[in-house]
């Protein structure tokens, strides 16, 4: 009556005892069974009618989150959160690579460890509900809708002015100059900032526009033939000093 080990095809850990074949999960459990087979060979409960089945890659990816239990969130993680009384954190979504079918329902898990845990003890998770509420997900459409309601018109007005003014601040590139102009323009026309802030930034915007036009003024004055030759150097020196002071 000694338990005899038998290995057949796909089953690595099998044992024959009293004309019955017993399948074990691993080497350690096989050794425990063979050490005391009578302890484990007693039929104490019927086998479950249906066992969990892991879906292959193609079938798993065909199951959407909305078609899964708990809206695709990991039921193992949800039960752990319930056991420790955590109802404030966000639930953890299951992955499309770890999907199990059990009693006609689909379950998604974040990793293979949770999947194996569920397949080993599926009865532990029956009746588990989603107690944690997922946080709101912000989509691109939401961002575009918000921009359309808040800053779309001010942005269009600012960019239209940039195309007309074409600001170039001394020692800055055209793109950086345009960004500074855009920021000042938005602040100068932001009614939520208050009248005082609007006046301050409007004055700053006028000063910035004047500074950006300095190079054009220098070129224009240099080409102006009405400036007497004796005054030309002195006039340009003052302009150049002011030009350089703008950067500092």
mmCIF file of C-alpha atoms in Angstrom:
data_model
loop_
_atom_site.group_PDB
_atom_site.id
_atom_site.type_symbol
_atom_site.label_atom_id
_atom_site.label_comp_id
_atom_site.label_asym_id
_atom_site.label_seq_id
_atom_site.Cartn_x
_atom_site.Cartn_y
_atom_site.Cartn_z
ATOM 1 C CA UNK A 1 0.000 0.000 0.000
ATOM 2 C CA UNK A 2 2.953 2.324 -0.169
ATOM 3 C CA UNK A 3 2.284 5.362 -2.310
ATOM 4 C CA UNK A 4 4.125 5.141 -5.600
ATOM 5 C CA UNK A 5 5.176 8.103 -7.594
ATOM 6 C CA UNK A 6 4.200 8.157 -11.229
ATOM 7 C CA UNK A 7 5.000 10.821 -13.780
ATOM 8 C CA UNK A 8 2.919 10.892 -16.929
ATOM 9 C CA UNK A 9 3.138 13.405 -19.809
ATOM 10 C CA UNK A 10 1.989 16.878 -18.680
ATOM 11 C CA UNK A 11 1.643 16.028 -14.990
ATOM 12 C CA UNK A 12 4.992 16.342 -13.221
ATOM 13 C CA UNK A 13 3.787 15.439 -9.729
ATOM 14 C CA UNK A 14 1.469 12.437 -9.545
ATOM 15 C CA UNK A 15 1.111 9.620 -7.041
ATOM 16 C CA UNK A 16 -0.691 6.263 -7.259
ATOM 17 C CA UNK A 17 -2.273 5.142 -4.011
ATOM 18 C CA UNK A 18 -4.900 2.408 -3.506
ATOM 19 C CA UNK A 19 -5.663 2.256 -7.221
ATOM 20 C CA UNK A 20 -6.231 6.010 -7.420
ATOM 21 C CA UNK A 21 -4.054 8.669 -9.013
ATOM 22 C CA UNK A 22 -3.475 11.876 -7.059
ATOM 23 C CA UNK A 23 -2.126 15.035 -8.699
ATOM 24 C CA UNK A 24 -0.089 17.440 -6.586
ATOM 25 C CA UNK A 25 0.936 21.023 -7.245
ATOM 26 C CA UNK A 26 4.710 20.730 -6.671
ATOM 27 C CA UNK A 27 7.536 18.569 -5.313
ATOM 28 C CA UNK A 28 7.052 19.655 -1.688
ATOM 29 C CA UNK A 29 3.347 18.756 -1.672
ATOM 30 C CA UNK A 30 4.084 15.478 -3.404
ATOM 31 C CA UNK A 31 6.539 14.541 -0.647
ATOM 32 C CA UNK A 32 4.016 15.501 2.050
ATOM 33 C CA UNK A 33 1.374 13.349 0.411
ATOM 34 C CA UNK A 34 3.638 10.321 0.044
ATOM 35 C CA UNK A 35 4.782 10.648 3.649
ATOM 36 C CA UNK A 36 1.216 10.315 4.964
ATOM 37 C CA UNK A 37 -1.178 9.499 2.110
ATOM 38 C CA UNK A 38 -4.072 8.442 4.361
ATOM 39 C CA UNK A 39 -4.279 11.954 5.740
ATOM 40 C CA UNK A 40 -4.971 13.405 2.314
ATOM 41 C CA UNK A 41 -6.633 10.562 0.413
ATOM 42 C CA UNK A 42 -9.916 10.774 2.339
ATOM 43 C CA UNK A 43 -12.769 12.224 0.299
ATOM 44 C CA UNK A 44 -14.060 14.943 2.626
ATOM 45 C CA UNK A 45 -15.712 17.245 0.108
ATOM 46 C CA UNK A 46 -16.859 17.031 -3.497
ATOM 47 C CA UNK A 47 -14.825 18.647 -6.236
ATOM 48 C CA UNK A 48 -16.095 21.985 -7.499
ATOM 49 C CA UNK A 49 -18.298 21.836 -10.546
ATOM 50 C CA UNK A 50 -16.247 24.469 -12.353
ATOM 51 C CA UNK A 51 -12.630 25.528 -11.953
ATOM 52 C CA UNK A 52 -10.999 28.843 -12.957
ATOM 53 C CA UNK A 53 -9.501 28.849 -16.433
ATOM 54 C CA UNK A 54 -6.795 31.227 -17.569
ATOM 55 C CA UNK A 55 -7.446 32.633 -21.013
ATOM 56 C CA UNK A 56 -4.796 32.533 -23.682
ATOM 57 C CA UNK A 57 -3.346 35.704 -25.186
ATOM 58 C CA UNK A 58 -5.894 36.105 -27.984
ATOM 59 C CA UNK A 59 -8.989 35.428 -25.878
ATOM 60 C CA UNK A 60 -7.685 37.496 -22.949
ATOM 61 C CA UNK A 61 -7.173 40.588 -25.100
ATOM 62 C CA UNK A 62 -10.659 40.180 -26.555
ATOM 63 C CA UNK A 63 -12.186 40.689 -23.089
ATOM 64 C CA UNK A 64 -12.658 44.391 -22.362
ATOM 65 C CA UNK A 65 -12.477 45.884 -18.891
ATOM 66 C CA UNK A 66 -16.164 46.743 -18.972
ATOM 67 C CA UNK A 67 -17.017 43.099 -19.656
ATOM 68 C CA UNK A 68 -15.071 41.909 -16.596
ATOM 69 C CA UNK A 69 -16.133 41.717 -12.962
ATOM 70 C CA UNK A 70 -15.521 44.840 -10.842
ATOM 71 C CA UNK A 71 -15.237 46.857 -14.084
ATOM 72 C CA UNK A 72 -11.853 45.279 -14.810
ATOM 73 C CA UNK A 73 -10.256 46.085 -11.449
ATOM 74 C CA UNK A 74 -8.187 43.445 -9.650
ATOM 75 C CA UNK A 75 -10.493 41.521 -7.290
ATOM 76 C CA UNK A 76 -7.560 40.202 -5.233
ATOM 77 C CA UNK A 77 -6.313 43.716 -4.536
ATOM 78 C CA UNK A 78 -9.862 44.843 -3.769
ATOM 79 C CA UNK A 79 -10.344 42.106 -1.178
ATOM 80 C CA UNK A 80 -7.007 42.951 0.434
ATOM 81 C CA UNK A 81 -8.080 46.587 0.678
ATOM 82 C CA UNK A 82 -11.399 45.562 2.222
ATOM 83 C CA UNK A 83 -9.669 43.282 4.752
ATOM 84 C CA UNK A 84 -7.462 46.122 6.030
ATOM 85 C CA UNK A 85 -10.261 48.690 5.920
ATOM 86 C CA UNK A 86 -8.799 50.770 3.081
ATOM 87 C CA UNK A 87 -11.630 52.531 1.284
ATOM 88 C CA UNK A 88 -9.897 55.776 0.315
ATOM 89 C CA UNK A 89 -7.218 54.732 -2.181
ATOM 90 C CA UNK A 90 -7.951 54.084 -5.844
ATOM 91 C CA UNK A 91 -8.667 50.519 -6.998
ATOM 92 C CA UNK A 92 -5.984 48.811 -9.073
ATOM 93 C CA UNK A 93 -6.836 47.953 -12.660
ATOM 94 C CA UNK A 94 -6.222 44.473 -13.994
ATOM 95 C CA UNK A 95 -4.145 43.876 -17.087
ATOM 96 C CA UNK A 96 -5.258 42.427 -20.408
ATOM 97 C CA UNK A 97 -2.590 39.699 -20.163
ATOM 98 C CA UNK A 98 -3.944 38.246 -16.904
ATOM 99 C CA UNK A 99 -7.555 37.230 -17.451
ATOM 100 C CA UNK A 100 -9.410 34.299 -15.860
ATOM 101 C CA UNK A 101 -12.831 32.875 -16.670
ATOM 102 C CA UNK A 102 -14.698 31.454 -13.696
ATOM 103 C CA UNK A 103 -18.339 30.397 -13.613
ATOM 104 C CA UNK A 104 -19.025 32.248 -16.832
ATOM 105 C CA UNK A 105 -17.505 35.524 -15.582
ATOM 106 C CA UNK A 106 -14.217 37.211 -16.424
ATOM 107 C CA UNK A 107 -11.674 38.576 -13.964
ATOM 108 C CA UNK A 108 -8.625 40.708 -14.707
ATOM 109 C CA UNK A 109 -5.515 40.870 -12.512
ATOM 110 C CA UNK A 110 -2.589 43.264 -12.315
ATOM 111 C CA UNK A 111 0.035 40.464 -12.267
ATOM 112 C CA UNK A 112 0.431 36.689 -12.466
ATOM 113 C CA UNK A 113 0.798 36.378 -8.669
ATOM 114 C CA UNK A 114 -2.723 37.678 -8.088
ATOM 115 C CA UNK A 115 -4.021 35.529 -10.933
ATOM 116 C CA UNK A 116 -2.540 32.384 -9.359
ATOM 117 C CA UNK A 117 -3.915 33.387 -5.959
ATOM 118 C CA UNK A 118 -7.413 33.663 -7.427
ATOM 119 C CA UNK A 119 -7.156 30.407 -9.359
ATOM 120 C CA UNK A 120 -5.973 28.588 -6.224
ATOM 121 C CA UNK A 121 -8.675 29.951 -3.886
ATOM 122 C CA UNK A 122 -11.501 31.306 -6.060
ATOM 123 C CA UNK A 123 -14.115 30.680 -3.353
ATOM 124 C CA UNK A 124 -12.393 33.279 -1.123
ATOM 125 C CA UNK A 125 -13.295 36.065 -3.534
ATOM 126 C CA UNK A 126 -16.914 35.214 -4.277
ATOM 127 C CA UNK A 127 -19.126 38.127 -3.322
ATOM 128 C CA UNK A 128 -16.297 40.685 -3.297
ATOM 129 C CA UNK A 129 -17.615 44.073 -4.386
ATOM 130 C CA UNK A 130 -15.866 47.206 -5.588
ATOM 131 C CA UNK A 131 -15.815 49.376 -2.451
ATOM 132 C CA UNK A 132 -13.153 51.825 -3.611
ATOM 133 C CA UNK A 133 -14.139 54.413 -6.182
ATOM 134 C CA UNK A 134 -11.721 55.056 -9.040
ATOM 135 C CA UNK A 135 -10.455 58.614 -9.423
ATOM 136 C CA UNK A 136 -11.671 60.687 -12.318
ATOM 137 C CA UNK A 137 -9.579 60.204 -15.441
ATOM 138 C CA UNK A 138 -8.830 63.345 -17.420
ATOM 139 C CA UNK A 139 -8.914 62.723 -21.152
ATOM 140 C CA UNK A 140 -7.614 64.808 -24.034
ATOM 141 C CA UNK A 141 -11.190 65.686 -24.893
ATOM 142 C CA UNK A 142 -11.709 67.031 -21.362
ATOM 143 C CA UNK A 143 -8.613 69.216 -21.630
ATOM 144 C CA UNK A 144 -9.672 70.579 -25.021
ATOM 145 C CA UNK A 145 -13.158 71.305 -23.718
ATOM 146 C CA UNK A 146 -11.723 73.151 -20.719
ATOM 147 C CA UNK A 147 -9.402 75.192 -22.925
ATOM 148 C CA UNK A 148 -12.320 76.030 -25.190
ATOM 149 C CA UNK A 149 -14.273 77.431 -22.254
ATOM 150 C CA UNK A 150 -11.450 79.333 -20.567
ATOM 151 C CA UNK A 151 -8.375 80.401 -22.527
ATOM 152 C CA UNK A 152 -9.191 79.683 -26.175
ATOM 153 C CA UNK A 153 -10.337 83.212 -27.000
ATOM 154 C CA UNK A 154 -7.559 85.013 -25.048
ATOM 155 C CA UNK A 155 -4.971 82.757 -26.714
ATOM 156 C CA UNK A 156 -6.331 83.507 -30.177
ATOM 157 C CA UNK A 157 -6.294 87.261 -29.470
ATOM 158 C CA UNK A 158 -2.741 87.109 -28.106
ATOM 159 C CA UNK A 159 -1.439 85.077 -31.045
ATOM 160 C CA UNK A 160 -3.166 87.416 -33.491
ATOM 161 C CA UNK A 161 -1.381 90.361 -31.873
ATOM 162 C CA UNK A 162 1.922 88.496 -31.997
ATOM 163 C CA UNK A 163 1.515 88.033 -35.746
ATOM 164 C CA UNK A 164 0.982 91.791 -36.126
ATOM 165 C CA UNK A 165 3.655 93.024 -33.705
ATOM 166 C CA UNK A 166 6.285 90.340 -34.444
ATOM 167 C CA UNK A 167 8.207 91.061 -31.205
ATOM 168 C CA UNK A 168 11.958 90.440 -31.038
ATOM 169 C CA UNK A 169 13.518 91.335 -27.705
ATOM 170 C CA UNK A 170 17.260 92.260 -27.693
ATOM 171 C CA UNK A 171 19.477 89.173 -27.394
ATOM 172 C CA UNK A 172 16.492 86.795 -27.459
ATOM 173 C CA UNK A 173 15.247 84.562 -30.253
ATOM 174 C CA UNK A 174 11.967 85.269 -31.991
ATOM 175 C CA UNK A 175 10.292 82.217 -30.385
ATOM 176 C CA UNK A 176 11.318 83.205 -26.841
ATOM 177 C CA UNK A 177 10.293 86.790 -27.475
ATOM 178 C CA UNK A 178 6.879 85.590 -28.680
ATOM 179 C CA UNK A 179 6.388 83.414 -25.580
ATOM 180 C CA UNK A 180 7.129 86.346 -23.257
ATOM 181 C CA UNK A 181 4.717 88.508 -25.237
ATOM 182 C CA UNK A 182 2.070 85.781 -24.991
ATOM 183 C CA UNK A 183 2.460 85.530 -21.210
ATOM 184 C CA UNK A 184 2.257 89.290 -20.697
ATOM 185 C CA UNK A 185 -0.727 89.585 -23.028
ATOM 186 C CA UNK A 186 -2.659 86.853 -21.192
ATOM 187 C CA UNK A 187 -1.967 88.430 -17.791
ATOM 188 C CA UNK A 188 -2.799 91.904 -19.060
ATOM 189 C CA UNK A 189 -6.245 90.713 -20.185
ATOM 190 C CA UNK A 190 -6.998 88.338 -17.308
ATOM 191 C CA UNK A 191 -10.077 89.804 -15.625
ATOM 192 C CA UNK A 192 -9.882 87.300 -12.767
ATOM 193 C CA UNK A 193 -6.572 88.812 -11.678
ATOM 194 C CA UNK A 194 -8.189 92.097 -10.789
ATOM 195 C CA UNK A 195 -7.976 95.625 -12.201
ATOM 196 C CA UNK A 196 -4.694 96.422 -10.448
ATOM 197 C CA UNK A 197 -2.898 93.419 -11.905
ATOM 198 C CA UNK A 198 -4.342 94.122 -15.335
ATOM 199 C CA UNK A 199 -3.021 97.715 -15.262
ATOM 200 C CA UNK A 200 0.391 96.519 -14.086
ATOM 201 C CA UNK A 201 0.745 93.929 -16.820
ATOM 202 C CA UNK A 202 -0.638 96.229 -19.506
ATOM 203 C CA UNK A 203 2.070 98.731 -18.629
ATOM 204 C CA UNK A 204 4.622 95.925 -18.693
ATOM 205 C CA UNK A 205 3.315 94.825 -22.086
ATOM 206 C CA UNK A 206 3.676 98.365 -23.497
ATOM 207 C CA UNK A 207 7.238 98.578 -22.156
ATOM 208 C CA UNK A 208 8.040 95.188 -23.637
ATOM 209 C CA UNK A 209 6.641 96.185 -27.038
ATOM 210 C CA UNK A 210 8.704 99.369 -26.951
ATOM 211 C CA UNK A 211 11.843 97.395 -26.124
ATOM 212 C CA UNK A 212 11.142 94.902 -28.917
ATOM 213 C CA UNK A 213 10.836 97.730 -31.427
ATOM 214 C CA UNK A 214 14.175 99.275 -30.410
ATOM 215 C CA UNK A 215 16.204 97.579 -33.117
ATOM 216 C CA UNK A 216 13.738 98.742 -35.782
ATOM 217 C CA UNK A 217 13.922 102.306 -34.462
ATOM 218 C CA UNK A 218 17.713 102.256 -34.527
ATOM 219 C CA UNK A 219 17.747 101.061 -38.091
ATOM 220 C CA UNK A 220 15.181 103.670 -39.097
ATOM 221 C CA UNK A 221 16.973 106.538 -37.387
ATOM 222 C CA UNK A 222 20.298 105.450 -38.825
ATOM 223 C CA UNK A 223 18.825 105.596 -42.297
ATOM 224 C CA UNK A 224 17.189 109.002 -41.637
ATOM 225 C CA UNK A 225 19.109 111.544 -43.680
ATOM 226 C CA UNK A 226 17.575 114.435 -41.767
ATOM 227 C CA UNK A 227 19.910 113.822 -38.803
ATOM 228 C CA UNK A 228 22.866 116.211 -39.063
ATOM 229 C CA UNK A 229 26.224 114.388 -39.454
ATOM 230 C CA UNK A 230 27.573 116.140 -36.372
ATOM 231 C CA UNK A 231 24.724 114.787 -34.237
ATOM 232 C CA UNK A 232 24.563 111.309 -35.766
ATOM 233 C CA UNK A 233 27.202 109.682 -33.545
ATOM 234 C CA UNK A 234 25.838 111.270 -30.357
ATOM 235 C CA UNK A 235 22.261 110.305 -31.222
ATOM 236 C CA UNK A 236 23.169 106.700 -31.971
ATOM 237 C CA UNK A 237 25.289 106.426 -28.820
ATOM 238 C CA UNK A 238 22.329 107.320 -26.623
ATOM 239 C CA UNK A 239 20.116 104.884 -28.481
ATOM 240 C CA UNK A 240 22.701 102.157 -28.195
ATOM 241 C CA UNK A 241 23.110 102.738 -24.456
ATOM 242 C CA UNK A 242 19.373 102.437 -23.969
ATOM 243 C CA UNK A 243 19.329 99.396 -26.231
ATOM 244 C CA UNK A 244 21.928 97.616 -24.087
ATOM 245 C CA UNK A 245 20.293 98.642 -20.804
ATOM 246 C CA UNK A 246 17.116 96.833 -21.792
ATOM 247 C CA UNK A 247 18.796 93.433 -21.546
ATOM 248 C CA UNK A 248 20.164 94.076 -18.057
#
